Tab-separated table of C-alpha atoms in Angstrom:
chain	number	residue	atom	x	y	z
A	1	ASP	CA	-16.203	-8.711	2.566
A	2	ALA	CA	-15.958	-9.937	6.358
A	3	LYS	CA	-16.853	-7.752	9.156
A	4	THR	CA	-13.764	-6.959	11.032
A	5	THR	CA	-13.530	-6.079	15.185
A	6	GLN	CA	-10.566	-4.184	16.658
A	7	PRO	CA	-10.308	-2.178	20.236
A	8	PRO	CA	-10.724	1.451	19.722
A	9	SER	CA	-7.705	2.214	21.511
A	10	MET	CA	-4.004	1.026	22.604
A	11	ASP	CA	-1.097	2.167	24.340
A	12	CYS	CA	2.563	0.903	24.358
A	13	ALA	CA	5.822	2.266	25.827
A	14	GLU	CA	8.442	3.364	23.034
A	15	GLY	CA	10.430	0.580	22.532
A	16	ARG	CA	8.760	-1.929	23.407
A	17	ALA	CA	6.653	-4.105	20.682
A	18	ALA	CA	2.972	-3.324	20.037
A	19	ASN	CA	0.588	-6.118	19.761
A	20	LEU	CA	-2.765	-5.590	18.079
A	21	PRO	CA	-5.270	-7.483	17.393
A	22	CYS	CA	-8.663	-8.649	15.118
A	23	ASN	CA	-11.510	-10.586	15.068
A	24	HIS	CA	-12.366	-11.647	12.029
A	25	SER	CA	-14.800	-15.110	12.419
A	26	THR	CA	-17.021	-14.800	9.439
A	27	ILE	CA	-13.380	-14.611	7.102
A	28	SER	CA	-13.740	-17.197	3.983
A	29	GLY	CA	-11.142	-18.895	2.385
A	30	ASN	CA	-10.727	-16.789	-0.360
A	31	GLU	CA	-9.854	-13.003	1.762
A	32	TYR	CA	-6.617	-11.781	2.838
A	33	VAL	CA	-6.250	-9.967	5.613
A	34	TYR	CA	-4.653	-6.111	4.986
A	35	TRP	CA	-3.149	-4.029	7.480
A	36	TYR	CA	-2.953	-0.129	6.821
A	37	ARG	CA	-3.063	2.825	9.058
A	38	GLN	CA	-3.607	6.400	8.748
A	39	ILE	CA	-1.131	8.771	10.802
A	40	HIS	CA	-2.658	12.615	11.567
A	41	SER	CA	-3.805	14.221	8.464
A	42	GLN	CA	-2.613	12.020	6.369
A	43	GLY	CA	-4.050	9.024	4.175
A	44	PRO	CA	-3.579	5.440	4.253
A	45	GLN	CA	-1.009	3.290	4.517
A	46	TYR	CA	-0.485	-0.223	3.774
A	47	ILE	CA	1.627	-1.968	6.123
A	48	ILE	CA	1.182	-5.635	5.273
A	49	HIS	CA	-1.389	-8.555	4.326
A	50	GLY	CA	-1.493	-12.619	4.609
A	51	LEU	CA	-3.750	-15.483	4.016
A	52	LYS	CA	-3.190	-18.183	5.957
A	53	ASN	CA	0.735	-18.151	7.064
A	54	ASN	CA	2.054	-15.536	9.295
A	55	GLU	CA	4.595	-12.649	7.265
A	56	THR	CA	6.736	-10.337	7.649
A	57	ASN	CA	8.014	-7.480	6.775
A	58	GLU	CA	10.827	-4.428	7.060
A	59	MET	CA	6.937	-2.751	9.084
A	60	ALA	CA	5.291	-5.308	10.918
A	61	SER	CA	4.844	-8.949	11.554
A	62	LEU	CA	1.561	-10.188	10.431
A	63	ILE	CA	0.418	-13.478	12.854
A	64	ILE	CA	-2.594	-15.732	11.629
A	65	THR	CA	-4.294	-17.828	13.613
A	66	GLU	CA	-4.485	-21.432	12.811
A	67	ASP	CA	-8.231	-21.672	11.998
A	68	ARG	CA	-7.805	-17.503	10.745
A	69	LYS	CA	-10.508	-16.301	12.751
A	70	SER	CA	-8.352	-13.703	14.186
A	71	SER	CA	-4.530	-12.066	13.580
A	72	THR	CA	-2.161	-10.240	15.296
A	73	LEU	CA	-0.508	-6.997	13.612
A	74	ILE	CA	3.257	-6.649	15.641
A	75	LEU	CA	5.170	-3.685	15.726
A	76	PRO	CA	8.343	-5.050	17.151
A	77	HIS	CA	9.818	-2.460	18.409
A	78	ALA	CA	7.401	0.839	18.426
A	79	THR	CA	8.365	4.482	18.493
A	80	LEU	CA	6.418	7.898	18.999
A	81	ARG	CA	6.344	7.641	14.898
A	82	ASP	CA	4.162	4.271	15.252
A	83	THR	CA	1.001	6.329	16.554
A	84	ALA	CA	-1.321	6.645	13.958
A	85	VAL	CA	-5.018	4.557	13.492
A	86	TYR	CA	-4.258	1.113	12.506
A	87	TYR	CA	-7.285	-0.672	10.211
A	88	CYS	CA	-7.804	-4.226	9.934
A	89	ILE	CA	-9.597	-4.887	7.090
A	90	VAL	CA	-10.968	-8.442	5.071
A	91	ARG	CA	-11.155	-8.791	1.442
A	92	PRO	CA	-10.729	-11.069	-1.770
A	93	ASN	CA	-7.804	-11.033	-3.478
A	94	SER	CA	-8.604	-11.487	-7.024
A	95	GLY	CA	-8.441	-7.926	-7.965
A	96	GLY	CA	-11.079	-7.910	-9.890
A	97	GLY	CA	-14.731	-7.037	-8.808
A	98	ALA	CA	-15.891	-4.802	-6.240
A	99	ASP	CA	-12.442	-3.340	-5.467
A	100	GLY	CA	-12.929	-0.888	-2.581
A	101	LEU	CA	-11.391	-1.218	0.705
A	102	THR	CA	-14.018	-1.385	3.330
A	103	PHE	CA	-12.380	0.051	6.410
A	104	GLY	CA	-13.865	0.174	9.662
A	105	LYS	CA	-12.821	2.783	12.781
A	106	GLY	CA	-10.032	0.922	13.920
A	107	THR	CA	-7.314	1.217	16.408
A	108	HIS	CA	-6.040	4.301	17.952
A	109	LEU	CA	-2.068	2.909	19.071
A	110	ILE	CA	-0.813	5.858	20.969
A	111	ILE	CA	2.980	5.368	21.582
A	112	GLN	CA	4.186	6.163	25.026
A	113	PRO	CA	7.452	8.225	25.438
B	1	ASP	CA	8.900	11.471	-4.514
B	2	THR	CA	6.072	10.921	-6.871
B	3	GLY	CA	3.147	9.406	-4.580
B	4	VAL	CA	-0.118	9.847	-5.182
B	5	SER	CA	-1.052	13.977	-5.160
B	6	GLN	CA	-4.113	15.185	-4.630
B	7	ASP	CA	-5.264	19.192	-5.596
B	8	PRO	CA	-6.145	21.625	-3.500
B	9	ARG	CA	-5.350	20.348	0.294
B	10	HIS	CA	-8.415	22.081	1.849
B	11	LYS	CA	-11.301	23.883	0.910
B	12	ILE	CA	-13.768	26.039	1.948
B	13	THR	CA	-16.802	26.667	-0.208
B	14	LYS	CA	-20.586	27.862	0.996
B	15	ARG	CA	-23.766	25.480	0.890
B	16	GLY	CA	-25.122	25.313	-2.274
B	17	GLN	CA	-21.711	26.132	-4.702
B	18	ASN	CA	-20.029	23.332	-6.638
B	19	VAL	CA	-16.414	22.426	-6.152
B	20	THR	CA	-13.830	19.934	-8.210
B	21	PHE	CA	-11.050	18.128	-7.059
B	22	ARG	CA	-8.128	16.646	-8.682
B	23	CYS	CA	-5.862	13.132	-8.045
B	24	ASP	CA	-3.055	12.906	-9.894
B	25	PRO	CA	-1.978	8.518	-9.179
B	26	ILE	CA	1.427	7.222	-9.068
B	27	SER	CA	2.200	6.980	-13.058
B	28	GLU	CA	2.415	3.649	-14.159
B	29	HIS	CA	-0.831	2.843	-11.630
B	30	ASN	CA	-3.872	1.643	-13.977
B	31	ARG	CA	-6.595	1.924	-11.093
B	32	LEU	CA	-7.789	4.847	-9.222
B	33	TYR	CA	-10.078	5.039	-6.556
B	34	TRP	CA	-11.719	8.082	-4.197
B	35	TYR	CA	-13.078	7.442	-0.755
B	36	ARG	CA	-14.421	10.242	1.411
B	37	GLN	CA	-13.606	10.329	5.666
B	38	THR	CA	-15.731	12.245	8.506
B	39	LEU	CA	-14.268	12.791	11.423
B	40	GLY	CA	-13.563	10.060	13.706
B	41	GLN	CA	-14.691	7.258	10.930
B	42	GLY	CA	-12.838	5.330	8.829
B	43	PRO	CA	-12.455	6.036	5.341
B	44	GLU	CA	-15.646	4.832	3.074
B	45	PHE	CA	-15.067	4.105	-0.550
B	46	LEU	CA	-16.614	6.439	-3.271
B	47	THR	CA	-15.451	4.690	-6.874
B	48	TYR	CA	-13.205	3.445	-8.347
B	49	PHE	CA	-11.140	3.568	-12.066
B	50	GLN	CA	-9.604	1.123	-14.176
B	51	ASN	CA	-8.120	3.499	-16.829
B	52	GLU	CA	-10.972	5.052	-17.616
B	53	ALA	CA	-13.634	3.221	-17.038
B	54	GLN	CA	-15.426	3.909	-14.148
B	55	LEU	CA	-16.146	0.447	-12.388
B	56	GLU	CA	-17.840	0.295	-9.802
B	57	LYS	CA	-19.837	2.876	-7.326
B	58	SER	CA	-20.812	3.265	-4.346
B	59	ARG	CA	-24.199	4.165	-3.156
B	60	LEU	CA	-22.290	6.602	-1.223
B	61	LEU	CA	-22.330	8.739	-4.223
B	62	SER	CA	-25.132	10.830	-4.627
B	63	ASP	CA	-26.351	12.192	-7.984
B	64	ARG	CA	-24.797	15.032	-6.994
B	65	PHE	CA	-21.274	13.683	-7.580
B	66	SER	CA	-19.218	12.975	-10.378
B	67	ALA	CA	-16.280	11.174	-11.108
B	68	GLU	CA	-13.477	11.140	-14.159
B	69	ARG	CA	-10.630	9.872	-15.334
B	70	PRO	CA	-10.926	11.112	-19.422
B	71	LYS	CA	-7.490	9.365	-20.477
B	72	GLY	CA	-6.629	7.283	-17.835
B	73	SER	CA	-4.117	9.722	-16.551
B	74	PHE	CA	-5.519	12.214	-13.684
B	75	SER	CA	-8.452	12.171	-12.027
B	76	THR	CA	-11.166	14.869	-10.926
B	77	LEU	CA	-14.391	14.687	-8.516
B	78	GLU	CA	-17.447	17.146	-8.902
B	79	ILE	CA	-19.893	17.572	-6.221
B	80	GLN	CA	-22.360	19.874	-6.877
B	81	ARG	CA	-24.768	21.754	-4.414
B	82	THR	CA	-22.210	21.626	-1.751
B	83	GLU	CA	-24.261	20.996	1.605
B	84	GLN	CA	-22.851	21.047	4.760
B	85	GLY	CA	-22.793	17.356	5.183
B	86	ASP	CA	-20.295	17.149	2.211
B	87	SER	CA	-17.892	18.330	4.626
B	88	ALA	CA	-15.020	15.480	4.805
B	89	MET	CA	-11.601	14.802	4.029
B	90	TYR	CA	-11.578	13.151	0.112
B	91	LEU	CA	-9.440	10.731	-0.729
B	92	CYS	CA	-8.056	9.244	-3.576
B	93	ALA	CA	-5.838	6.185	-4.087
B	94	SER	CA	-3.995	4.581	-6.647
B	95	SER	CA	-3.192	1.140	-7.641
B	96	LEU	CA	-1.701	-1.219	-10.702
B	97	PHE	CA	-4.154	-4.155	-11.217
B	98	PRO	CA	-2.780	-7.178	-12.664
B	99	GLY	CA	0.500	-6.666	-10.457
B	100	ASP	CA	2.144	-9.727	-8.379
B	101	ARG	CA	0.872	-10.651	-4.990
B	102	SER	CA	2.839	-7.414	-3.563
B	103	THR	CA	1.271	-4.944	-5.344
B	104	TYR	CA	-2.195	-5.475	-4.607
B	105	GLU	CA	-1.488	-2.707	-2.018
B	106	GLN	CA	-3.567	0.410	-2.784
B	107	TYR	CA	-1.411	3.874	-2.005
B	108	PHE	CA	-3.155	6.847	-0.796
B	109	GLY	CA	-2.509	10.360	-1.278
B	110	PRO	CA	-2.607	13.147	1.481
B	111	GLY	CA	-6.313	14.514	0.610
B	112	THR	CA	-8.524	17.421	0.113
B	113	ARG	CA	-10.342	19.134	3.498
B	114	LEU	CA	-13.475	20.098	2.676
B	115	THR	CA	-15.406	22.510	4.676
B	116	VAL	CA	-18.930	23.097	3.074
B	117	THR	CA	-20.313	26.522	5.345
């Protein structure tokens, strides 16, 4: 799986949009970008994933650059409950073969009141 | 709520003892995964099952570790002769394969925190 690079920490004011960047310059054509988050003392939680088109769901938006070498997760109106470690993961979506997720250290997002 | 459950949530054991953890996946999910997470690090993949078959094991899974999923439902992870380096959070996740594109995500349980003294 391609390697990802994320800033170790970020702050964001409550109510503002939180934009979390991820670099994945070695991504392959069949690899998707996944985002998970882990709130303190809980298991990771799936947020969103995409291949090359921008994606939006009830939790967040995912913007992937045209060359697919980087992406940004956007939490449109951050709340205190969004304080968590956010992981960007790149992996094939085949579902077969190697299926374990490779987590890095992620970005610790702190929402300030 | 019928999410992934793990038992126990916390376990303290002395070095050299054996421990066993249990994971109950979401009922219709056929894939089950085990991860380990140490302080300040992201989760590390250990192994996964599809139904009762263990399809992949990480090199992190030493011979002191064994995982089973005998009936394709719940799974157990046993650590024999525990060492202080085994202290970590052990996370279980499940998924449905082959789901549609929207169901390739893994659903995680709350984890079992192991402390080896």
